Coordinates of C-alpha atoms and ligand atoms in Angstrom, one line a residue:
M1 CA 50.6 52.4 73.1
K2 CA 48.9 55.6 72.1
E3 CA 46.8 55.6 75.2
E4 CA 49.9 55.0 77.3
I5 CA 51.5 58.0 75.8
T6 CA 48.4 60.1 76.5
R7 CA 48.3 58.9 80.1
V8 CA 52.0 59.8 80.6
L9 CA 51.4 63.3 79.0
E10 CA 48.4 63.9 81.4
A11 CA 50.3 62.7 84.4
A12 CA 53.2 65.0 83.5
R13 CA 50.8 67.9 82.9
S14 CA 49.2 67.6 86.3
E15 CA 52.5 67.1 88.2
I16 CA 54.2 70.0 86.4
K17 CA 51.3 72.2 87.4
K18 CA 51.8 71.3 91.0
A19 CA 55.6 71.8 91.0
D20 CA 56.6 74.9 92.9
S21 CA 60.4 74.8 93.0
M22 CA 63.2 74.7 90.5
H23 CA 64.4 71.6 92.2
E24 CA 61.0 69.8 91.5
I25 CA 61.1 71.0 87.8
M26 CA 64.6 69.3 87.5
Q27 CA 63.3 66.1 89.0
L28 CA 60.2 66.1 86.7
K29 CA 62.4 66.7 83.7
S30 CA 64.6 63.7 84.3
R31 CA 61.6 61.6 85.2
Y32 CA 59.6 62.4 82.0
I33 CA 62.1 63.3 79.3
G34 CA 65.6 62.5 80.6
K35 CA 67.8 59.6 79.6
K36 CA 66.1 57.1 82.0
S37 CA 62.7 58.7 81.7
I38 CA 59.3 57.1 81.0
L39 CA 59.2 58.5 77.5
N40 CA 62.6 57.2 76.7
G41 CA 61.4 53.8 78.0
L42 CA 58.5 53.9 75.5
M43 CA 61.0 54.9 72.8
Q44 CA 62.8 51.6 73.4
K45 CA 59.5 49.8 72.8
L46 CA 59.2 51.3 69.3
G47 CA 61.5 48.4 68.2
T48 CA 58.8 45.9 69.0
L49 CA 56.3 47.6 66.5
T50 CA 56.0 46.8 62.9
K51 CA 57.8 48.9 60.3
E52 CA 54.5 50.5 59.3
E53 CA 53.4 51.4 62.8
R54 CA 56.7 52.8 63.9
P55 CA 56.7 56.3 62.2
A56 CA 53.3 57.3 63.5
F57 CA 54.1 56.3 67.1
G58 CA 57.5 57.8 66.8
K59 CA 55.9 61.1 65.8
I60 CA 53.4 61.0 68.7
L61 CA 56.2 60.2 71.2
N62 CA 58.2 63.1 69.9
E63 CA 55.3 65.5 70.1
A64 CA 54.7 64.4 73.7
K65 CA 58.3 65.0 74.5
V66 CA 58.3 68.5 73.0
R67 CA 55.0 69.3 74.8
I68 CA 56.4 68.2 78.1
S69 CA 59.5 70.2 77.8
E70 CA 57.4 73.2 76.8
L71 CA 55.3 72.7 80.0
L72 CA 58.4 72.4 82.1
L73 CA 59.8 75.6 80.7
Q74 CA 56.6 77.4 81.2
R75 CA 56.3 76.3 84.8
D76 CA 59.9 77.1 85.4
Q77 CA 59.3 80.7 84.2
E78 CA 56.2 80.9 86.4
I79 CA 58.1 79.8 89.5
K80 CA 60.8 82.4 88.8
N81 CA 58.2 85.1 88.4
L82 CA 56.5 84.2 91.6
K83 CA 59.8 84.2 93.4
Y84 CA 60.7 87.6 92.0
K85 CA 57.3 89.0 93.0
K86 CA 57.7 87.6 96.5
T87 CA 61.1 89.2 96.9
L88 CA 59.8 92.5 95.6
K89 CA 57.0 92.4 98.2
K90 CA 59.5 91.6 100.9
E91 CA 61.9 94.3 99.9
V92 CA 59.6 97.2 99.5
L93 CA 61.3 100.5 98.9
D94 CA 59.5 103.5 100.3
L95 CA 60.7 106.2 98.0
T96 CA 59.0 108.9 100.1
M97 CA 61.1 108.2 103.2
P98 CA 63.6 110.9 104.0
G99 CA 67.2 110.1 103.1
R100 CA 69.9 109.4 105.6
K101 CA 72.2 112.5 105.6
R102 CA 75.9 111.7 105.0
E103 CA 78.1 114.1 106.8
I104 CA 80.9 115.4 104.6
G105 CA 84.3 115.6 106.4
T106 CA 86.4 118.8 106.4
L107 CA 90.1 119.5 106.2
H108 CA 91.7 119.9 109.6
P109 CA 92.5 123.5 110.3
I110 CA 96.2 122.6 110.4
T111 CA 96.0 121.0 107.0
K112 CA 94.2 124.0 105.6
V113 CA 96.9 126.4 106.9
W114 CA 99.6 124.0 105.8
H115 CA 98.2 124.1 102.2
E116 CA 97.8 127.9 102.4
I117 CA 101.5 128.3 103.5
E118 CA 102.6 126.0 100.7
D119 CA 100.6 127.9 98.1
I120 CA 102.1 131.3 99.2
F121 CA 105.7 130.0 99.0
I122 CA 105.2 128.0 95.8
S123 CA 103.8 131.2 94.2
M124 CA 107.2 132.8 95.1
G125 CA 109.3 130.1 93.5
F126 CA 110.0 127.8 96.4
E127 CA 110.0 124.0 96.1
V128 CA 108.6 121.7 98.8
A129 CA 111.1 119.3 100.4
E130 CA 110.5 116.6 102.9
G131 CA 112.5 114.8 105.5
P132 CA 111.9 111.9 108.0
D133 CA 110.3 112.4 111.4
I134 CA 112.8 109.9 112.9
E135 CA 116.2 111.4 112.7
D136 CA 119.8 111.0 113.9
E137 CA 121.8 113.5 116.0
F138 CA 123.9 114.5 113.0
H139 CA 120.9 115.9 111.1
N140 CA 119.0 117.3 114.1
F141 CA 122.0 118.8 116.0
D142 CA 125.6 118.2 114.8
A143 CA 125.2 119.5 111.3
L144 CA 123.2 122.4 112.7
N145 CA 126.3 123.5 114.6
T146 CA 124.7 122.6 118.0
P147 CA 127.3 121.9 120.6
H148 CA 127.3 118.6 122.5
D149 CA 126.4 120.2 125.8
H150 CA 123.5 122.3 124.3
P151 CA 120.4 122.0 126.6
A152 CA 118.1 121.2 123.6
R153 CA 119.9 117.8 123.3
D154 CA 118.9 116.9 126.8
L155 CA 116.5 114.0 127.4
S156 CA 114.1 116.3 129.1
D157 CA 113.6 118.2 125.8
T158 CA 114.2 115.6 123.1
F159 CA 112.5 112.3 122.6
Y160 CA 115.2 109.7 122.0
I161 CA 114.3 106.3 120.6
E162 CA 117.7 104.9 121.2
D163 CA 121.2 106.4 121.2
D164 CA 121.6 108.6 118.2
V165 CA 118.0 107.9 117.0
L166 CA 115.4 110.6 118.0
L167 CA 112.2 112.3 116.9
R168 CA 113.2 115.5 115.2
T169 CA 112.8 118.6 117.3
Q170 CA 112.8 120.9 114.3
T171 CA 112.3 120.9 110.6
S172 CA 115.8 122.4 110.3
T173 CA 116.9 118.8 109.7
V174 CA 115.6 119.2 106.2
Q175 CA 117.9 122.1 105.5
V176 CA 120.8 119.7 106.3
R177 CA 119.3 116.9 104.1
V178 CA 118.8 119.3 101.2
M179 CA 122.3 120.9 101.4
E180 CA 123.9 117.4 101.6
N181 CA 122.4 116.5 98.2
H182 CA 122.0 119.8 96.3
K183 CA 124.3 122.5 95.1
P184 CA 123.1 126.1 95.3
P185 CA 121.0 127.8 94.3
I186 CA 118.6 126.3 96.8
K187 CA 115.1 127.6 97.5
I188 CA 112.9 125.3 99.5
I189 CA 110.3 125.1 102.2
S190 CA 109.8 122.1 104.3
P191 CA 106.6 121.6 106.3
G192 CA 106.3 118.7 108.7
S193 CA 105.8 117.4 112.2
C194 CA 108.3 118.0 115.1
Y195 CA 108.4 116.6 118.6
R196 CA 109.5 118.1 121.9
N197 CA 108.9 117.1 125.5
E198 CA 106.5 119.8 126.4
N199 CA 102.8 120.1 126.8
D200 CA 100.6 123.1 127.7
A201 CA 98.1 125.5 126.2
S202 CA 100.7 126.8 123.7
H203 CA 102.9 123.7 123.3
S204 CA 102.1 120.2 122.2
P205 CA 104.6 117.3 122.3
M206 CA 103.8 116.9 118.5
F207 CA 103.6 120.1 116.6
H208 CA 104.2 121.4 113.1
Q209 CA 106.8 123.7 111.6
V210 CA 107.5 125.0 108.2
E211 CA 111.2 125.5 107.4
A212 CA 112.5 127.7 104.6
L213 CA 116.0 127.8 103.2
I214 CA 117.5 130.0 100.5
V215 CA 121.1 129.6 99.5
D216 CA 122.6 131.6 96.6
E217 CA 125.2 134.2 95.8
G218 CA 124.4 137.6 97.4
V219 CA 121.5 136.6 99.7
T220 CA 121.2 139.2 102.5
F221 CA 119.5 139.7 105.8
A222 CA 117.4 142.4 104.1
D223 CA 116.0 139.7 101.7
L224 CA 115.0 137.6 104.7
R225 CA 113.3 140.5 106.4
D226 CA 111.5 141.3 103.2
M227 CA 110.4 137.7 102.6
M228 CA 109.0 137.5 106.2
N229 CA 107.1 140.7 105.7
I230 CA 105.6 139.5 102.4
F231 CA 104.6 136.2 103.9
V232 CA 102.9 137.8 107.0
K233 CA 100.9 140.1 104.9
K234 CA 99.8 137.4 102.5
M235 CA 98.9 135.1 105.4
F236 CA 97.2 137.5 107.9
G237 CA 96.4 140.6 105.9
E238 CA 98.0 143.8 104.7
N239 CA 97.5 145.6 108.0
I240 CA 99.5 143.0 110.0
E241 CA 103.1 144.3 110.7
S242 CA 106.0 142.1 111.7
R243 CA 109.2 142.7 113.6
F244 CA 112.5 141.0 114.3
R245 CA 114.0 140.6 117.8
P246 CA 117.7 139.6 118.2
H247 CA 118.0 136.0 119.2
Y248 CA 120.4 133.1 119.1
F249 CA 120.3 129.8 117.1
P250 CA 123.4 127.7 116.8
F251 CA 122.9 127.4 113.0
T252 CA 122.2 131.0 112.0
E253 CA 124.2 134.1 112.5
P254 CA 122.8 136.7 113.0
S255 CA 119.6 135.2 114.3
A256 CA 116.2 136.7 115.1
E257 CA 112.8 135.8 116.5
M258 CA 109.9 137.1 114.4
D259 CA 106.8 138.6 116.0
I260 CA 103.6 139.8 114.3
I261 CA 101.4 142.5 115.7
C262 CA 98.6 140.9 117.7
V263 CA 95.9 139.8 115.4
K264 CA 93.3 140.3 118.1
C265 CA 94.0 143.8 119.4
L266 CA 96.3 145.1 116.6
G267 CA 99.0 146.1 119.0
K268 CA 96.9 147.7 121.8
G269 CA 97.6 144.9 124.3
C270 CA 95.1 142.1 125.2
N271 CA 94.9 138.7 126.8
L272 CA 96.1 136.9 123.7
C273 CA 99.3 138.9 123.5
R274 CA 99.6 139.2 127.2
G275 CA 99.5 142.9 127.0
T276 CA 102.6 143.2 124.8
G277 CA 100.8 143.8 121.5
W278 CA 103.0 141.2 119.7
L279 CA 102.8 137.5 119.0
E280 CA 105.7 135.2 118.4
L281 CA 105.7 133.3 115.1
G282 CA 109.1 131.6 114.8
G283 CA 112.9 131.9 114.4
A284 CA 115.0 133.0 111.5
G285 CA 118.6 134.0 110.5
M286 CA 121.5 133.9 108.1
V287 CA 122.9 130.4 107.7
D288 CA 126.0 130.1 109.8
P289 CA 129.1 129.6 107.6
N290 CA 130.0 126.7 109.9
V291 CA 126.9 124.8 108.6
F292 CA 128.0 125.5 105.0
D293 CA 131.5 124.3 105.7
M294 CA 130.2 121.1 107.3
L295 CA 128.1 120.3 104.3
G296 CA 130.6 121.1 101.7
I297 CA 129.1 124.4 100.4
N298 CA 131.6 127.2 99.7
S299 CA 130.9 129.8 102.5
E300 CA 133.1 132.4 100.7
K301 CA 130.9 132.3 97.7
Y302 CA 127.4 131.6 99.0
T303 CA 125.2 133.1 101.7
G304 CA 121.7 132.0 102.7
Y305 CA 118.8 132.6 105.1
A306 CA 116.5 130.2 106.9
F307 CA 113.4 130.5 109.0
G308 CA 111.1 128.2 110.9
L309 CA 107.5 129.0 111.6
G310 CA 105.0 127.2 113.8
I311 CA 102.1 126.0 111.6
D312 CA 99.9 125.3 114.6
R313 CA 100.6 128.7 116.0
I314 CA 99.7 130.3 112.6
A315 CA 96.4 128.3 112.6
M316 CA 95.7 129.4 116.2
L317 CA 96.2 133.0 115.3
K318 CA 94.3 132.8 112.0
Y319 CA 91.3 131.0 113.5
K320 CA 91.6 132.6 117.0
I321 CA 92.0 129.2 118.8
P322 CA 92.9 129.8 122.4
D323 CA 94.5 126.4 123.3
M324 CA 96.8 124.4 121.0
R325 CA 95.6 121.1 122.5
L326 CA 92.2 121.7 120.9
L327 CA 93.8 121.1 117.6
F328 CA 94.8 117.5 118.5
E329 CA 91.7 116.3 120.5
N330 CA 89.8 115.5 117.3
D331 CA 86.5 116.6 118.8
I332 CA 84.1 116.8 115.9
R333 CA 82.2 119.7 117.3
F334 CA 85.5 121.7 117.2
L335 CA 86.6 120.5 113.8
Q336 CA 83.2 121.1 112.1
Q337 CA 83.7 124.8 112.7
F338 CA 86.3 124.9 109.9
K339 CA 83.9 123.8 107.1
Ligands
LIG401 N1 114.5 125.5 114.1 C1 114.3 126.6 114.9 C2 113.4 126.3 116.1 O1 112.8 125.3 116.0 C3 113.7 127.8 114.1 C4 114.7 128.3 113.1 C5 114.6 127.8 111.8 C6 115.6 129.3 113.4 C7 115.5 128.3 110.9 C8 116.4 129.8 112.5 C9 116.3 129.3 111.2 O2 113.3 127.0 117.1

């Protein structure tokens, strides 16, 4: 029996040496030391030996079992190491190779100007309000005192989704939404997208405005004029003057359009300002008492001003961009200049 055990041990040794996969190791394990293994078979035979012989053979058998499991473990480790080395060889890393450069994106010029405008007004105590791009006629026209036959309501100017559902043509809709829900004092700006059926070098069917609204006791036209002046200087520089021209908006009275002195020629007249020396920036005025009355704000007690400026136009002036459409083409060569 002793010889038999030695033979089994030798056979196991040489087979384990040859094994070169984890699968083979598993097979050898069950073959030599598992439940139905050769060694277990010999274990059964112990019963046929005399009482005196049994302990000695039992010991040898156990030692053989321990030895074989050691060999299996050792080979298993070797196989794992070999595999690891092979993988390392296959996946060589050349640390001297130059890296792949990852381009870092930039904020869009409109986003930059948008943030800058917000910062300027927040620093003067305004809160930022938002409203939906998809609106109804009440918020875009009716509550803004716009008569039913006003040309702006026409299909040729306004994108209607269905009857009474449209893409807002102005951020003045947010004035209405704020006044519906808040009592004065009100001091908000509202930047956002607007939509109109027009498309040329200075108009895009989707564009951006920032609305401002102040409602309180004793707000005057002089306050509006002053605020516009402060904004222009903060945005474009101390040397940039602004002016008001009389205008008409249904929801403000009196109304004005605001111009700034041409940022390119500083008033001398050039191609950017078409020789006039001035550039148009947006509309403004004192909130029409009709608007207050419609929204349940006491027009005897309160006055207010509002203005709406084109964010894209401000970006064009600030960065000297000649065509508004460039802002929306998303040409990386163009956008990268605003890093
Ligand atoms: N909403 C007007 C426009 O889009 C601008 C404006 C805003 C005028 C606020 C007066 C007051 O033309």
